[in-house]
Every structure is written in C-alpha cells, then in structure tokens.
Tab-separated table of C-alpha atoms in Angstrom:
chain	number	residue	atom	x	y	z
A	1	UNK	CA	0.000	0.000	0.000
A	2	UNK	CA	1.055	3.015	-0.971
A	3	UNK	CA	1.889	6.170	1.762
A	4	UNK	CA	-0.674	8.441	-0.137
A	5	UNK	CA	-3.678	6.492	0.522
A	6	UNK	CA	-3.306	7.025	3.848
A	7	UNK	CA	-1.222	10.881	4.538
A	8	UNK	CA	-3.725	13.608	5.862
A	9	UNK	CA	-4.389	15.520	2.424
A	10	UNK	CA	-5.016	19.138	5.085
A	11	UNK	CA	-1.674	20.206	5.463
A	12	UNK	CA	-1.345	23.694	7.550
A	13	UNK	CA	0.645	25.696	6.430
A	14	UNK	CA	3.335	29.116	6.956
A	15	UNK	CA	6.168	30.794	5.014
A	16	UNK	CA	9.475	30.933	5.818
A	17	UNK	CA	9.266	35.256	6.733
A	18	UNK	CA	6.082	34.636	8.926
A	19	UNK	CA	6.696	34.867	12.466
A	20	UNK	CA	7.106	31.964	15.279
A	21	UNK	CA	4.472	33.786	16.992
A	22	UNK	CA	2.433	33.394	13.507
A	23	UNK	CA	2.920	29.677	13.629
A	24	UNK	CA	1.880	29.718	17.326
A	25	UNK	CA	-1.398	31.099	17.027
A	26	UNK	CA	-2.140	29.168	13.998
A	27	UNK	CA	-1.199	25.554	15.608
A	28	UNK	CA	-3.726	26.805	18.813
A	29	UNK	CA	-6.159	28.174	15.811
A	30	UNK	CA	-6.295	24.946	13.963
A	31	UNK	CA	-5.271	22.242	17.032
A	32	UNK	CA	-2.299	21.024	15.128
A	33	UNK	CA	1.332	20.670	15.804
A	34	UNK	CA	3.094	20.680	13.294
A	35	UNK	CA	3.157	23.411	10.073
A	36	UNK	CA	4.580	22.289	6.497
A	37	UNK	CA	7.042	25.462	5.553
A	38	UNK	CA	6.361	26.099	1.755
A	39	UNK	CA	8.257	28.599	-0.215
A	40	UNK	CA	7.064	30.865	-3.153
A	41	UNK	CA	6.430	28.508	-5.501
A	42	UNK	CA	4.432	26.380	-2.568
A	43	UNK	CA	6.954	23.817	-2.688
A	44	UNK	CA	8.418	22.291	0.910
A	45	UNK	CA	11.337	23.866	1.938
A	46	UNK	CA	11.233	22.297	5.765
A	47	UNK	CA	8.475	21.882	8.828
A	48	UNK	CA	7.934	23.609	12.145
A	49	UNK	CA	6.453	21.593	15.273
A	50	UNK	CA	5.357	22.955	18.488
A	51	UNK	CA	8.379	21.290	20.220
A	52	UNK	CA	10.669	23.314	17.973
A	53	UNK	CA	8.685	26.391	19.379
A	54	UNK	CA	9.158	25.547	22.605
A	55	UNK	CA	12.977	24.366	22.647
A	56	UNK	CA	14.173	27.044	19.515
A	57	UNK	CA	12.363	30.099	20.796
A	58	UNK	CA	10.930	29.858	24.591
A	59	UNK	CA	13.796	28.098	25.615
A	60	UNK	CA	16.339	29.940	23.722
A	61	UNK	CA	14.765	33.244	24.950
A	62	UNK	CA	13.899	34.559	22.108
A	63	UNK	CA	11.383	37.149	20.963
A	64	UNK	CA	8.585	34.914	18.768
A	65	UNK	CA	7.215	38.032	17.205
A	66	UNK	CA	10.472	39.148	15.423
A	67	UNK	CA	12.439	35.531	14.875
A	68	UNK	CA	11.280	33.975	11.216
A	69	UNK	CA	10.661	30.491	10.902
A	70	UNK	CA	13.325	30.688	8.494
A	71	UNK	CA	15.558	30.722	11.242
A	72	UNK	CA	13.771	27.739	13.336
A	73	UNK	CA	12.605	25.717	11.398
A	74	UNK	CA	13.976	22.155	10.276
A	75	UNK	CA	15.823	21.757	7.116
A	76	UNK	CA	16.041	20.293	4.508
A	77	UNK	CA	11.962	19.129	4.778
A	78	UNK	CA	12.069	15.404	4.673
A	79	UNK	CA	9.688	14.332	2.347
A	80	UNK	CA	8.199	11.358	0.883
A	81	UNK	CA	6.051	10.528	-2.626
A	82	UNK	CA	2.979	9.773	-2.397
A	83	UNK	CA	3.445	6.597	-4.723
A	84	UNK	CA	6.118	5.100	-1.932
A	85	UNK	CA	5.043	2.010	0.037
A	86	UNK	CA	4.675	2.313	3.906
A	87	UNK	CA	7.770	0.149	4.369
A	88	UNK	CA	9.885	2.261	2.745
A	89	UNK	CA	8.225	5.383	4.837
A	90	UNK	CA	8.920	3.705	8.039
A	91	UNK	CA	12.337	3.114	6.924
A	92	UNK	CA	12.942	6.742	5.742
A	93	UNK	CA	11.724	7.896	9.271
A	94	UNK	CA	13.367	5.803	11.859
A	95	UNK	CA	16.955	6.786	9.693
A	96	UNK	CA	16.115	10.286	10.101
A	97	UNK	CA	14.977	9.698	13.430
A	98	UNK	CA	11.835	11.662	12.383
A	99	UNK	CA	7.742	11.425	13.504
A	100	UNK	CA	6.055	12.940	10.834
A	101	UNK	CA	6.964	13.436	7.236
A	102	UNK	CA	5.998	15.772	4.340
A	103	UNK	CA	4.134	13.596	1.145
A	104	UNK	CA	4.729	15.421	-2.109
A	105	UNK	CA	3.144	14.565	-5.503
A	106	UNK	CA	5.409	14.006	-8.869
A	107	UNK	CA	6.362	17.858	-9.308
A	108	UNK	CA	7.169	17.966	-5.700
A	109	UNK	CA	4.350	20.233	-4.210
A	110	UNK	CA	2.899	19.170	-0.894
A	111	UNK	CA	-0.067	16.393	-0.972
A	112	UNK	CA	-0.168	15.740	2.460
A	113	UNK	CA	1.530	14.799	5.538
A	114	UNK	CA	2.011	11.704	7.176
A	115	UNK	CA	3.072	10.201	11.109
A	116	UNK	CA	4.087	7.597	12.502
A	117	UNK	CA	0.719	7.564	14.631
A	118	UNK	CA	-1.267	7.213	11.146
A	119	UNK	CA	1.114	4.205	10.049
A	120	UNK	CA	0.342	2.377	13.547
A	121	UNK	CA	-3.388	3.016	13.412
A	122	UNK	CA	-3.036	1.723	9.864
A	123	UNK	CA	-1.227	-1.434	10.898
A	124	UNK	CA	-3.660	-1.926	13.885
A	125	UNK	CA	-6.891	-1.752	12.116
A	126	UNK	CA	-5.195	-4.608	9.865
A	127	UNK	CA	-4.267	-7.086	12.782
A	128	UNK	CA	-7.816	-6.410	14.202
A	129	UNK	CA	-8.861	-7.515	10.756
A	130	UNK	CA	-6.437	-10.796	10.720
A	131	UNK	CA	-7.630	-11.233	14.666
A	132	UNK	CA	-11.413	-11.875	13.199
A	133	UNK	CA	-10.265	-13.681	10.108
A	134	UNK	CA	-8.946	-16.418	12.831
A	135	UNK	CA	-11.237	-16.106	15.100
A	136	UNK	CA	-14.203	-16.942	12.528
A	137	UNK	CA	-12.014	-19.831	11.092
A	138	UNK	CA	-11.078	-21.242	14.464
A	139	UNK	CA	-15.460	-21.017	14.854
A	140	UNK	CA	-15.995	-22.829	12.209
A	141	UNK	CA	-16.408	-27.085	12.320
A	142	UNK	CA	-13.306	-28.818	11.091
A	143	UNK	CA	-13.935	-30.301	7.935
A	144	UNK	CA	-14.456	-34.082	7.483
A	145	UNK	CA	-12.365	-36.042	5.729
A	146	UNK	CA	-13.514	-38.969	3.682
A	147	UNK	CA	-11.941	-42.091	3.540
C-alpha cells in the first residue's frame, strides 16, 4: 500500500518570513502541531512543530514576534512521494529519526503529511482484521475427511 492512501491531504501551512508567533497562534487556531514550511512557488522547503517552538524560541529566549521560521525551522523538509510504500516510509523515518513526514506529488508540491501515529493506526486496524479472520475460522467445524 502506498503512503498516499493514507497521509492527511489538510496540510497547515506558513512561510518561511512569517513569524514563530504566527505559527503559534495558527497551531492553537487549527489544534495542530506541526506546520509544512512552503516557499514561493508552494513547494516544501522544511516543517515547524510545536516542540521546535518551545525548545528554539521559549527556551532559547527569544522574541517569537520578530524571529522567522526561516531561522527555526527544520531543514532540509524530509519528504516522501505519495506513490512510496509504507515500508519504505517507516524506513525513511526511523533513519532520520523523524515522527512525521511531508508527502509530495510528482512535481514535488505538498499532498499531504504523514506520522508515525497514522502508520500504527493503519497497521492496527489490519491485525484487528487478521484477529477476526482467525477467530471466525477457528469457529468454524473442522472439515471431514472422507476415507
């Protein structure tokens, strides 16, 4: 199965010269954590999460309504097509040591995003689906054999 059947197609996003405050009040606005960081020509150029908020600004002491996001945010933006199978996504992840990752089309414009938390739900909803396929097999009478 392919990563892009099952990415979040609603990426939010902010530009690099928008503010960290910006991105603050949009993650609380929209209930997310995490922002895809798009450049002019919309294409990803990195990501911003609330934990780089907290440790690149508050803790740093810096002032979130003059620091960029160009300044915070993680580079290069690690991204994945949409076409790639969930094994290789996984892979891609845990060598980057990464939680969520940017899915981009052919051209290389953002199509969605994906987490680890939407692979595991993914996976679980599967073994749920091999639990009853045994469970209704182990239900049903042996068959007879004839001699």
């Amino acid at each position: 199965m392919s990563i892009g059947r099952i990415c979040c197609r609603e990426v939010d996003v902010i530009e690099p010269e928008e503010s960290a405050a910006a991105a603050a009040v949009r993650m609380r606005d929209r209930c997310v954590g995490t922002l895809a960081v798009l450049d002019a020509n919309q294409l990803p150029v990195g990501i911003v999460t609330d934990r780089d908020l907290v440790t690149r600004v508050m803790a740093a002491g810096k002032d979130p309504a003059r620091l960029k996001i160009a300044e915070i945010i993680t580079r290069p933006a690690e991204t994945v097509r949409e076409d790639a199978p969930i094994e290789d996504v996984l892979l891609q992840m845990r060598g980057a040591r990464i939680r969520r990752m940017l899915v981009v089309d052919d051209s290389g414009r953002l199509a969605g995003i994906v987490s680890v938390d939407d692979i595991v739900s993914l996976l679980s909803e599967e073994f749920g689906r091999v639990g009853h396929l045994l469970d209704s097999q182990a239900s049903q009478p042996p068959l007879s054999k004839t001699v």
